[in-house]
Amino acid sequence: MLRVLRLAAPVLILVCWASAQSAPLAATPPMGWNPWNHFKRNVDDKLVRETADAMVASGMKDAGYQYVILDGGWEGGRDAQGGLYADPARFPDMKALGDYIHSKGLKFGIYSSPMKTICDGTEPGSLGHEEQDARIFAAWGVDYLKYDVCDGEGIYLKLEQQDPQQAHEYMLGLYTRMHNALQATGRPIVFSICQYGLDAVWRWGAHAGGNLWRTTNDIRDSYTDMSQNGFTQAGLSQFAGSGHWNDPDMLEIGNGGMQPDPYKTQMSLWAILAAPLIAGNDIRQMDETTRDILLNREVIAVDQDPLGRQGDRVRSEGPLELWMKPLQDGAKAVAIFNRGRSDMDFDFSFGEVGFPGKVRVRDLWLHQDLGVKSGEYTVRVPKHGVVMLRLSKPASI
Ligand code: GLA
């Protein structure tokens, strides 16, 4: 017995090590938290540690939220050797902060820009310091970098008017340089391209080493803004897949600007889109409704399905839209969205989403099996709300 144990432990360690080495980065859409939507620049070491604690205590970590990501404004400056340092008053020890996040079983994300300074600020970006910064990030234990083009947007747009090809090469170059620098550190660091969808980034983001790329302008905590970001993703499904995802920006759930139905819409639509789920609220004090939405494991499972297919719009009828995402086990996630201002009925047939015969229906917000059905089906969808179903073949067929 003792001999078996002695043998088993190193073998287990070896197996774990090997699978950690071979797991592709962002195999499923990244999940985590970023303070920008709620706190903007008012962030410090204490808030980040408290958030990491809350991610564990609230069950978010167990539900899959993993990356604790700093946004713009953490930077202090550069020292005489050009070394980037954090604002010492708010972030006295970045390596210690990374260690703390890791000690909770979470991962550490950071932010920079390919410009001289970050967006709307005087803090340094990484222009001309890509390799030096990547080495510093790796030494702090960073696992994720959001790289935000900021003033590069204006430079790109000007160039685009004169010479679109040159503009494309400029943009590609900014991101490729940092990707190469991250690669050179030898540390696996998820690379989040943030340039608001310029230059149809979905066509070349993976080529520039992106694991995710923003496809839209900044989200805001209103139904108009959120739905603008989400529904314009129709048609982009072919560009996403394991390791490289379209990113319609972070979640607003729990920030107070929308009612529960629109927040369910965001969670459902992002899951159908296989979009990154980066919570943007104060998770130290979530109410029950927010928690139920962010922690809906059935909806999260749709987002994180290992097949890695982004869903797409099947059909729309006035303000009503039917979306579908294929899942690995042959099931399909279906969401019916009501973008109108009053509750409405929507009729569809299971055939049009791939189930011409009998189909087992589960409601992912009610957490209820609705039985085996076939043919036509009608759902009542609340205004700005959603009905989300998981459809699968009944076992006996
Ligand atoms: C841009 C990004 C946002 C956020 C801010 C920070 O607007 O799109 O997500 O990072 O910069 O200034």
XYZ file of N, CA, C and O in Angstrom, residues 167-340:
696
model
N -2.257 51.659 -42.538
C -2.963 51.773 -41.259
C -3.092 50.402 -40.608
O -2.868 50.234 -39.399
N -3.442 49.412 -41.406
C -3.564 48.044 -40.895
C -2.223 47.555 -40.332
O -2.163 46.987 -39.238
N -1.162 47.816 -41.092
C 0.153 47.353 -40.621
C 0.556 48.051 -39.320
O 1.167 47.450 -38.445
N 0.184 49.321 -39.222
C 0.469 50.064 -37.986
C -0.211 49.386 -36.796
O 0.417 49.081 -35.778
N -1.511 49.112 -36.958
C -2.286 48.520 -35.864
C -1.788 47.112 -35.538
O -1.584 46.757 -34.370
N -1.568 46.331 -36.575
C -1.069 44.964 -36.386
C 0.279 44.996 -35.664
O 0.535 44.204 -34.752
N 1.114 45.945 -36.055
C 2.456 46.065 -35.462
C 2.395 46.352 -33.972
O 3.131 45.756 -33.174
N 1.483 47.267 -33.580
C 1.377 47.625 -32.155
C 1.128 46.374 -31.313
O 1.729 46.190 -30.246
N 0.212 45.521 -31.812
C -0.186 44.349 -31.015
C 0.805 43.204 -31.157
O 1.080 42.490 -30.185
N 1.376 43.052 -32.343
C 2.335 41.965 -32.539
C 3.569 42.183 -31.662
O 4.105 41.241 -31.075
N 4.000 43.443 -31.561
C 5.192 43.735 -30.746
C 4.990 43.288 -29.306
O 5.852 42.638 -28.712
N 3.839 43.612 -28.735
C 3.628 43.217 -27.338
C 3.412 41.711 -27.224
O 3.890 41.090 -26.287
N 2.747 41.145 -28.207
C 2.565 39.682 -28.153
C 3.920 38.978 -28.150
O 4.163 38.067 -27.343
N 4.818 39.431 -29.033
C 6.146 38.807 -29.080
C 6.877 38.994 -27.754
O 7.568 38.080 -27.280
N 6.725 40.170 -27.174
C 7.397 40.442 -25.889
C 6.840 39.525 -24.796
O 7.595 39.006 -23.963
N 5.533 39.317 -24.810
C 4.928 38.418 -23.799
C 5.440 36.995 -24.012
O 5.802 36.290 -23.058
N 5.478 36.583 -25.267
C 5.955 35.230 -25.585
C 7.373 35.031 -25.072
O 7.711 33.988 -24.531
N 8.199 36.073 -25.256
C 9.621 35.971 -24.893
C 9.815 35.775 -23.390
O 10.856 35.288 -22.955
N 8.817 36.147 -22.588
C 8.978 35.966 -21.133
C 8.858 34.488 -20.750
O 9.274 34.086 -19.674
N 8.241 33.690 -21.613
C 8.045 32.272 -21.298
C 6.871 32.041 -20.355
O 6.556 30.899 -20.026
N 6.233 33.122 -19.879
C 5.082 32.951 -18.977
C 3.791 32.976 -19.804
O 3.617 33.869 -20.641
N 2.872 32.015 -19.576
C 1.608 32.092 -20.315
C 0.798 33.290 -19.838
O 0.422 33.363 -18.668
N 0.592 34.254 -20.723
C -0.168 35.465 -20.363
C -1.249 35.664 -21.426
O -0.949 35.841 -22.607
N -2.503 35.606 -20.975
C -3.624 35.839 -21.899
C -3.497 37.256 -22.443
O -3.266 38.209 -21.692
N -3.646 37.401 -23.768
C -3.452 38.700 -24.403
C -4.797 39.221 -24.891
O -5.416 38.661 -25.796
N -5.250 40.302 -24.246
C -6.554 40.889 -24.546
C -6.351 42.158 -25.370
O -5.845 43.165 -24.866
N -6.720 42.069 -26.641
C -6.572 43.209 -27.554
C -7.771 44.134 -27.361
O -8.917 43.693 -27.447
N -7.464 45.419 -27.101
C -8.554 46.379 -26.872
C -8.337 47.565 -27.791
O -7.512 48.427 -27.485
N -9.010 47.568 -28.927
C -8.906 48.719 -29.845
C -10.269 48.961 -30.499
O -10.321 49.487 -31.595
N -11.310 48.572 -29.769
C -12.686 48.957 -30.070
C -13.200 48.428 -31.422
O -14.116 49.009 -32.007
N -12.583 47.368 -31.937
C -13.069 46.747 -33.168
C -12.562 47.398 -34.446
O -12.998 47.048 -35.546
N -11.614 48.355 -34.315
C -11.078 49.023 -35.506
C -10.488 48.006 -36.467
O -9.968 46.966 -36.040
N -10.503 48.356 -37.759
C -9.784 47.558 -38.757
C -10.263 46.098 -38.751
O -9.469 45.187 -39.009
N -11.560 45.885 -38.467
C -12.130 44.518 -38.427
C -11.167 43.566 -37.709
O -10.729 42.552 -38.268
N -10.880 43.898 -36.480
C -9.852 43.164 -35.708
C -10.123 41.661 -35.653
O -9.201 40.862 -35.537
N -11.418 41.274 -35.768
C -11.737 39.838 -35.703
C -11.072 39.064 -36.828
O -10.879 37.872 -36.725
N -10.703 39.777 -37.913
C -10.056 39.087 -39.043
C -8.589 38.783 -38.761
O -8.016 37.889 -39.350
N -7.927 39.578 -37.901
C -6.487 39.381 -37.724
C -6.053 39.303 -36.248
O -4.864 39.109 -35.964
N -7.030 39.419 -35.330
C -6.667 39.433 -33.907
C -5.909 38.187 -33.472
O -4.934 38.268 -32.710
N -6.328 37.035 -33.967
C -5.649 35.794 -33.572
C -4.229 35.778 -34.141
O -3.284 35.337 -33.486
N -4.069 36.305 -35.342
C -2.761 36.359 -35.999
C -1.796 37.243 -35.191
O -0.588 37.002 -35.156
N -2.343 38.266 -34.537
C -1.507 39.148 -33.704
C -1.323 38.580 -32.299
O -0.815 39.258 -31.417
N -1.758 37.346 -32.093
C -1.540 36.703 -30.793
C -2.652 36.957 -29.786
O -2.536 36.591 -28.622
N -3.741 37.585 -30.228
C -4.835 37.889 -29.291
C -5.595 36.638 -28.874
O -5.902 35.797 -29.715
N -5.872 36.550 -27.595
C -6.768 35.493 -27.105
C -8.209 35.994 -27.064
O -9.143 35.202 -26.980
N -8.345 37.312 -27.055
C -9.650 37.956 -27.157
C -9.412 39.346 -27.699
O -8.309 39.891 -27.548
N -10.404 39.887 -28.368
C -10.277 41.239 -28.914
C -11.614 41.922 -28.822
O -12.643 41.363 -29.159
N -11.563 43.162 -28.358
C -12.772 43.959 -28.283
C -13.289 44.211 -29.691
O -12.508 44.579 -30.578
N -14.586 44.015 -29.878
C -15.199 44.212 -31.186
C -16.025 45.492 -31.224
O -16.618 45.816 -32.257
N -16.096 46.186 -30.107
C -17.025 47.321 -29.989
C -16.393 48.478 -29.203
O -15.373 48.314 -28.548
N -17.122 49.593 -29.227
C -16.772 50.696 -28.320
C -17.102 50.320 -26.884
O -17.713 49.287 -26.627
N -16.767 51.211 -25.966
C -16.998 50.927 -24.542
C -18.485 50.723 -24.241
O -19.330 51.496 -24.689
N -18.751 49.728 -23.443
C -20.117 49.477 -22.998
C -20.504 50.517 -21.945
O -19.630 51.104 -21.287
N -21.811 50.757 -21.817
C -22.301 51.577 -20.693
C -23.470 50.853 -20.066
O -24.076 49.988 -20.684
N -23.801 51.276 -18.846
C -24.798 50.563 -18.054
C -26.212 50.990 -18.428
O -26.966 51.491 -17.590
N -26.570 50.819 -19.716
C -27.944 51.109 -20.147
C -28.323 50.055 -21.175
O -27.450 49.478 -21.839
N -29.622 49.816 -21.312
C -30.076 48.793 -22.267
C -29.644 49.162 -23.685
O -29.197 48.297 -24.445
N -29.749 50.454 -24.033
C -29.388 50.876 -25.399
C -27.935 50.529 -25.690
O -27.612 49.946 -26.723
N -27.037 50.904 -24.765
C -25.608 50.669 -25.010
C -25.270 49.182 -24.987
O -24.559 48.684 -25.848
N -25.786 48.495 -23.968
C -25.459 47.071 -23.829
C -25.961 46.302 -25.049
O -25.250 45.469 -25.618
N -27.217 46.602 -25.478
C -27.756 45.822 -26.592
C -27.060 46.195 -27.898
O -26.862 45.350 -28.767
N -26.647 47.440 -28.012
C -25.864 47.847 -29.193
C -24.585 46.998 -29.269
O -24.248 46.433 -30.304
N -23.878 46.860 -28.159
C -22.651 46.050 -28.163
C -22.947 44.589 -28.467
O -22.241 43.953 -29.230
N -24.004 44.060 -27.850
C -24.254 42.622 -27.942
C -24.853 42.187 -29.275
O -24.345 41.267 -29.925
N -25.920 42.857 -29.705
C -26.634 42.366 -30.894
C -25.859 42.622 -32.187
O -26.100 41.964 -33.191
N -24.916 43.587 -32.161
C -24.123 43.820 -33.377
C -23.086 42.720 -33.604
O -22.355 42.761 -34.595
N -23.042 41.751 -32.716
C -22.102 40.641 -32.910
C -22.612 39.617 -33.918
O -21.892 38.684 -34.298
N -23.866 39.781 -34.352
C -24.416 38.839 -35.340
C -23.489 38.796 -36.551
O -23.042 39.840 -37.040
N -23.183 37.592 -36.987
C -22.326 37.446 -38.171
C -20.854 37.265 -37.868
O -20.052 36.977 -38.753
N -20.452 37.435 -36.599
C -19.019 37.327 -36.274
C -18.624 35.946 -35.753
O -17.477 35.725 -35.383
N -19.587 35.010 -35.715
C -19.293 33.732 -35.044
C -18.133 32.975 -35.684
O -17.378 32.298 -35.001
N -17.974 33.133 -36.987
C -16.909 32.370 -37.671
C -15.510 32.766 -37.205
O -14.546 32.029 -37.444
N -15.368 33.933 -36.574
C -14.032 34.396 -36.205
C -13.608 33.962 -34.799
O -12.482 34.185 -34.386
N -14.530 33.364 -34.046
C -14.198 32.975 -32.669
C -13.953 31.478 -32.591
O -14.428 30.708 -33.418
N -13.213 31.078 -31.605
C -12.967 29.655 -31.364
C -12.058 29.516 -30.170
O -11.616 30.527 -29.590
N -11.774 28.280 -29.814
C -10.967 28.043 -28.628
C -9.642 28.806 -28.713
O -8.915 28.701 -29.697
N -9.364 29.605 -27.684
C -8.119 30.371 -27.647
C -8.211 31.754 -28.251
O -7.299 32.567 -28.078
N -9.300 32.063 -28.949
C -9.403 33.393 -29.579
C -10.880 33.785 -29.707
O -11.640 33.197 -30.460
N -11.258 34.827 -28.957
C -12.681 35.145 -28.781
C -13.004 36.584 -29.135
O -12.206 37.488 -28.863
N -14.194 36.779 -29.708
C -14.731 38.129 -29.861
C -15.154 38.645 -28.487
O -15.751 37.901 -27.700
N -14.896 39.927 -28.249
C -15.165 40.496 -26.920
C -16.010 41.762 -27.048
O -15.484 42.827 -27.389
N -17.329 41.653 -26.803
C -18.183 42.852 -26.898
C -18.140 43.733 -25.644
O -19.028 44.540 -25.421
N -17.117 43.582 -24.839
C -16.819 44.370 -23.630
C -17.416 43.712 -22.371
O -18.122 42.707 -22.429
N -17.127 44.338 -21.245
C -17.346 43.684 -19.942
C -18.819 43.753 -19.510
O -19.632 44.464 -20.080
N -19.110 43.004 -18.458
C -20.484 42.940 -17.948
C -20.805 44.191 -17.123
O -19.931 44.740 -16.444
N -22.053 44.605 -17.194
C -22.544 45.725 -16.364
C -23.454 45.208 -15.254
O -23.959 46.003 -14.455
N -23.683 43.908 -15.222
C -24.637 43.307 -14.277
C -24.290 43.718 -12.839
O -23.149 43.543 -12.402
N -25.275 44.282 -12.156
C -25.064 44.676 -10.762
C -24.642 46.114 -10.580
O -24.468 46.581 -9.459
N -24.492 46.865 -11.681
C -24.051 48.257 -11.533
C -25.203 49.242 -11.372
O -24.964 50.439 -11.164
N -26.437 48.770 -11.480
C -27.571 49.609 -11.085
C -28.276 50.370 -12.185
O -29.347 50.928 -11.953
N -27.730 50.416 -13.379
C -28.344 51.199 -14.449
C -29.464 50.473 -15.175
O -30.207 51.096 -15.931
N -29.565 49.176 -14.984
C -30.599 48.395 -15.686
C -31.390 47.558 -14.695
O -30.946 47.308 -13.576
N -32.551 47.107 -15.167
C -33.410 46.218 -14.380
C -32.907 44.773 -14.524
O -32.100 44.489 -15.399
N -33.428 43.863 -13.704
C -32.979 42.463 -13.817
C -33.166 41.859 -15.214
O -32.287 41.135 -15.678
N -34.277 42.149 -15.909
C -34.466 41.519 -17.233
C -33.367 41.918 -18.230
O -32.804 41.045 -18.887
N -33.056 43.201 -18.368
C -31.939 43.545 -19.257
C -30.606 42.925 -18.798
O -29.788 42.551 -19.628
N -30.383 42.828 -17.491
C -29.135 42.195 -17.036
C -29.120 40.705 -17.407
O -28.080 40.154 -17.779
N -30.302 40.053 -17.333
C -30.366 38.653 -17.787
C -30.101 38.579 -19.281
O -29.501 37.625 -19.772
N -30.573 39.608 -19.995
C -30.294 39.669 -21.436
C -28.783 39.709 -21.658
O -28.250 38.982 -22.497
N -28.088 40.557 -20.894
C -26.635 40.624 -21.125
C -25.967 39.274 -20.848
O -25.180 38.772 -21.644
N -26.337 38.669 -19.721
C -25.705 37.387 -19.360
C -26.005 36.326 -20.426
O -25.113 35.578 -20.834
N -27.245 36.274 -20.879
C -27.645 35.257 -21.859
C -26.981 35.492 -23.210
O -26.475 34.563 -23.835
N -27.001 36.756 -23.638
C -26.457 37.074 -24.965
C -24.947 36.826 -24.978
O -24.406 36.230 -25.904
N -24.277 37.244 -23.910
C -22.820 37.030 -23.841
C -22.499 35.518 -23.842
O -21.533 35.081 -24.447
N -23.357 34.741 -23.183
C -23.130 33.282 -23.156
C -23.347 32.681 -24.542
O -22.560 31.856 -25.013
N -24.412 33.109 -25.227
C -24.668 32.625 -26.589
C -23.505 33.019 -27.510
O -23.123 32.279 -28.408
N -22.912 34.190 -27.233
C -21.811 34.686 -28.061
C -20.466 34.065 -27.693
O -19.451 34.407 -28.304
N -20.443 33.206 -26.677
C -19.164 32.703 -26.162
C -18.222 33.878 -25.892
O -17.035 33.852 -26.235
N -18.783 34.925 -25.302
C -18.000 36.127 -25.026
C -17.303 35.977 -23.673
O -17.790 35.256 -22.798
N -16.178 36.667 -23.489
C -15.559 36.692 -22.166
C -16.572 37.215 -21.143
O -17.344 38.139 -21.443
N -16.573 36.620 -19.962
C -17.481 37.076 -18.895
C -16.631 37.764 -17.832
O -16.114 37.128 -16.916
N -16.456 39.068 -18.014
C -15.641 39.835 -17.065
C -16.612 40.722 -16.273
O -17.101 41.736 -16.797
N -16.877 40.311 -15.037
C -17.803 41.075 -14.192
C -17.231 42.475 -13.982
O -16.003 42.646 -13.866
N -18.133 43.475 -13.921
C -17.650 44.845 -13.796
C -18.319 45.568 -12.644
O -18.397 46.790 -12.631
N -18.807 44.801 -11.665
C -19.530 45.413 -10.536
C -18.697 45.307 -9.266
O -17.604 44.743 -9.260
N -19.246 45.863 -8.172
C -18.578 45.736 -6.870
C -19.025 44.402 -6.265
O -20.098 44.323 -5.660
N -18.195 43.400 -6.416
C -18.655 42.073 -5.998
C -18.515 41.862 -4.494
O -18.911 40.821 -3.983
N -18.011 42.878 -3.779
C -17.972 42.762 -2.317
C -19.368 42.941 -1.730
O -19.630 42.564 -0.599
N -20.221 43.606 -2.498
C -21.580 43.806 -1.982
C -22.605 43.598 -3.082
O -23.159 44.566 -3.599
N -22.810 42.337 -3.407
C -23.778 42.008 -4.456
C -25.115 41.687 -3.819
O -25.161 40.974 -2.810
N -26.196 42.178 -4.412
C -27.503 41.734 -3.912
C -27.834 40.362 -4.520
O -27.108 39.867 -5.394
N -28.916 39.794 -4.033
C -29.233 38.421 -4.436
C -29.538 38.307 -5.933
O -29.124 37.343 -6.586
N -30.224 39.320 -6.467
C -30.564 39.279 -7.900
C -29.294 39.262 -8.740
O -29.160 38.476 -9.685
N -28.344 40.138 -8.388
C -27.081 40.200 -9.137
C -26.365 38.868 -9.055
O -25.868 38.344 -10.053
N -26.326 38.319 -7.849
C -25.625 37.042 -7.647
C -26.287 35.936 -8.486
O -25.605 35.163 -9.138
N -27.619 35.902 -8.470
C -28.327 34.864 -9.242
C -28.036 34.974 -10.740
O -27.994 33.963 -11.438
N -27.861 36.194 -11.201
C -27.603 36.366 -12.641
C -26.148 36.000 -12.967
O -25.884 35.180 -13.835
N -25.218 36.608 -12.212
C -23.793 36.346 -12.510
C -23.399 34.904 -12.240
O -22.444 34.389 -12.825
N -24.104 34.267 -11.316
C -23.720 32.909 -10.914
C -24.640 31.832 -11.470
O -24.639 30.716 -10.973
N -25.405 32.180 -12.495
C -26.268 31.158 -13.100
C -25.383 30.146 -13.838
O -24.924 30.388 -14.964
N -25.176 29.024 -13.175
C -24.217 28.057 -13.718
C -24.672 27.431 -15.018
O -23.853 27.003 -15.831
N -25.985 27.361 -15.225
C -26.464 26.762 -16.471
C -26.165 27.683 -17.654
O -25.865 27.219 -18.754
N -26.258 28.978 -17.405
C -25.948 29.934 -18.470
C -24.425 30.005 -18.657
O -23.922 30.043 -19.791
N -23.685 29.985 -17.549
C -22.216 29.977 -17.640
C -21.742 28.759 -18.447
O -20.832 28.848 -19.266
N -22.402 27.612 -18.232
C -21.997 26.400 -18.950
C -22.170 26.559 -20.465
O -21.405 26.000 -21.244
N -23.166 27.342 -20.869
C -23.342 27.615 -22.303
C -22.145 28.425 -22.804
O -21.533 28.115 -23.824
N -21.789 29.470 -22.045
C -20.651 30.312 -22.439
C -19.371 29.486 -22.526
O -18.577 29.638 -23.454
N -19.187 28.630 -21.544
C -17.915 27.900 -21.398
C -17.930 26.540 -22.098
O -17.012 25.746 -21.909
N -18.946 26.282 -22.876
C -19.033 24.954 -23.500
C -17.741 24.632 -24.270
O -17.251 25.457 -25.051
N -17.188 23.428 -24.063
C -15.877 23.108 -24.639
C -15.833 23.051 -26.169
O -14.756 23.124 -26.745
N -16.982 22.964 -26.832
C -16.958 23.004 -28.300
C -16.394 24.338 -28.794
O -15.786 24.419 -29.861
N -16.615 25.390 -27.996
C -16.027 26.691 -28.328
C -16.619 27.356 -29.552
O -15.934 28.090 -30.261
N -17.897 27.101 -29.820
C -18.532 27.756 -30.966
C -19.306 28.977 -30.497
O -20.087 28.885 -29.544
N -19.088 30.096 -31.163
C -19.907 31.273 -30.877
C -21.268 31.092 -31.543
O -21.343 30.638 -32.678
N -22.335 31.457 -30.843
C -23.667 31.370 -31.432
C -23.953 32.547 -32.346
O -23.169 33.491 -32.434
N -25.094 32.486 -32.986
C -25.438 33.559 -33.934
C -26.953 33.719 -33.999
O -27.698 32.863 -33.521
N -27.358 34.807 -34.654
C -28.790 35.053 -34.812
C -29.356 34.103 -35.874
O -28.755 33.915 -36.926
N -30.498 33.486 -35.549
C -31.164 32.600 -36.502
C -32.209 33.395 -37.283
O -32.341 33.276 -38.488
N -32.907 34.243 -36.558
C -34.024 34.956 -37.187
C -34.443 36.107 -36.282
O -34.336 36.012 -35.060
N -34.939 37.166 -36.909
C -35.551 38.222 -36.089
C -36.901 38.585 -36.679
O -37.142 38.403 -37.880
N -37.751 39.072 -35.808
C -39.106 39.436 -36.233
C -39.489 40.650 -35.406
O -39.743 40.521 -34.211
N -39.446 41.820 -36.017
C -39.666 43.048 -35.245
C -38.610 43.116 -34.152
O -37.430 42.872 -34.400
N -39.033 43.399 -32.924
C -38.049 43.521 -31.847
C -37.610 42.178 -31.262
O -36.806 42.145 -30.334
N -38.156 41.075 -31.800
C -37.844 39.755 -31.226
C -36.742 39.064 -32.026
O -36.741 39.104 -33.262
N -35.808 38.450 -31.317
C -34.688 37.798 -32.001
C -34.461 36.407 -31.436
O -34.440 36.215 -30.214
N -34.241 35.463 -32.339
C -33.948 34.081 -31.957
C -32.476 33.810 -32.253
O -32.021 33.998 -33.389
N -31.738 33.410 -31.203
C -30.303 33.116 -31.346
C -30.043 31.666 -30.929
O -30.742 31.122 -30.066
N -29.003 31.069 -31.503
C -28.707 29.676 -31.184
C -27.200 29.436 -31.125
O -26.445 30.003 -31.921
N -26.796 28.613 -30.140
C -25.372 28.245 -30.017
C -25.274 26.725 -29.907
O -25.847 26.126 -28.994
N -24.562 26.082 -30.812
C -24.386 24.624 -30.715
C -23.458 24.258 -29.563
O -22.463 24.945 -29.321
N -23.778 23.185 -28.881
C -22.975 22.739 -27.736
C -22.300 21.395 -28.050
O -22.714 20.672 -28.954
N -21.298 21.076 -27.244
C -20.465 19.922 -27.572
C -21.227 18.587 -27.603
O -20.959 17.735 -28.437
N -22.187 18.422 -26.701
C -22.865 17.122 -26.627
C -24.033 17.009 -27.610
O -24.864 16.111 -27.483
N -24.106 17.908 -28.565
C -25.172 17.849 -29.566
C -26.395 18.665 -29.171
O -27.303 18.869 -29.982
N -26.407 19.125 -27.918
C -27.513 19.997 -27.484
C -27.321 21.387 -28.106
O -26.276 21.684 -28.690
N -28.355 22.202 -27.969
C -28.251 23.579 -28.465
C -28.813 24.532 -27.437
O -29.851 24.250 -26.834
N -28.102 25.634 -27.249
C -28.646 26.687 -26.396
C -29.370 27.656 -27.311
O -28.857 28.032 -28.375
N -30.560 28.036 -26.890
C -31.374 28.932 -27.690
C -31.801 30.096 -26.796
O -32.143 29.885 -25.630
N -31.728 31.295 -27.329
C -32.213 32.441 -26.553
C -33.147 33.263 -27.425
O -32.855 33.498 -28.605
N -34.263 33.644 -26.844
C -35.215 34.510 -27.536
C -35.200 35.842 -26.784
O -35.504 35.893 -25.592
N -34.799 36.886 -27.492
C -34.661 38.204 -26.879
C -35.807 39.102 -27.332
O -36.208 39.054 -28.498
N -36.278 39.919 -26.418
C -37.289 40.917 -26.747
C -36.658 42.301 -26.579
O -36.432 42.763 -25.464
N -36.378 42.951 -27.707
C -35.744 44.267 -27.648
C -36.786 45.385 -27.592
O -36.450 46.562 -27.608
N -38.065 44.983 -27.540
C -39.145 45.971 -27.509
C -39.475 46.449 -26.101
O -38.911 45.978 -25.114
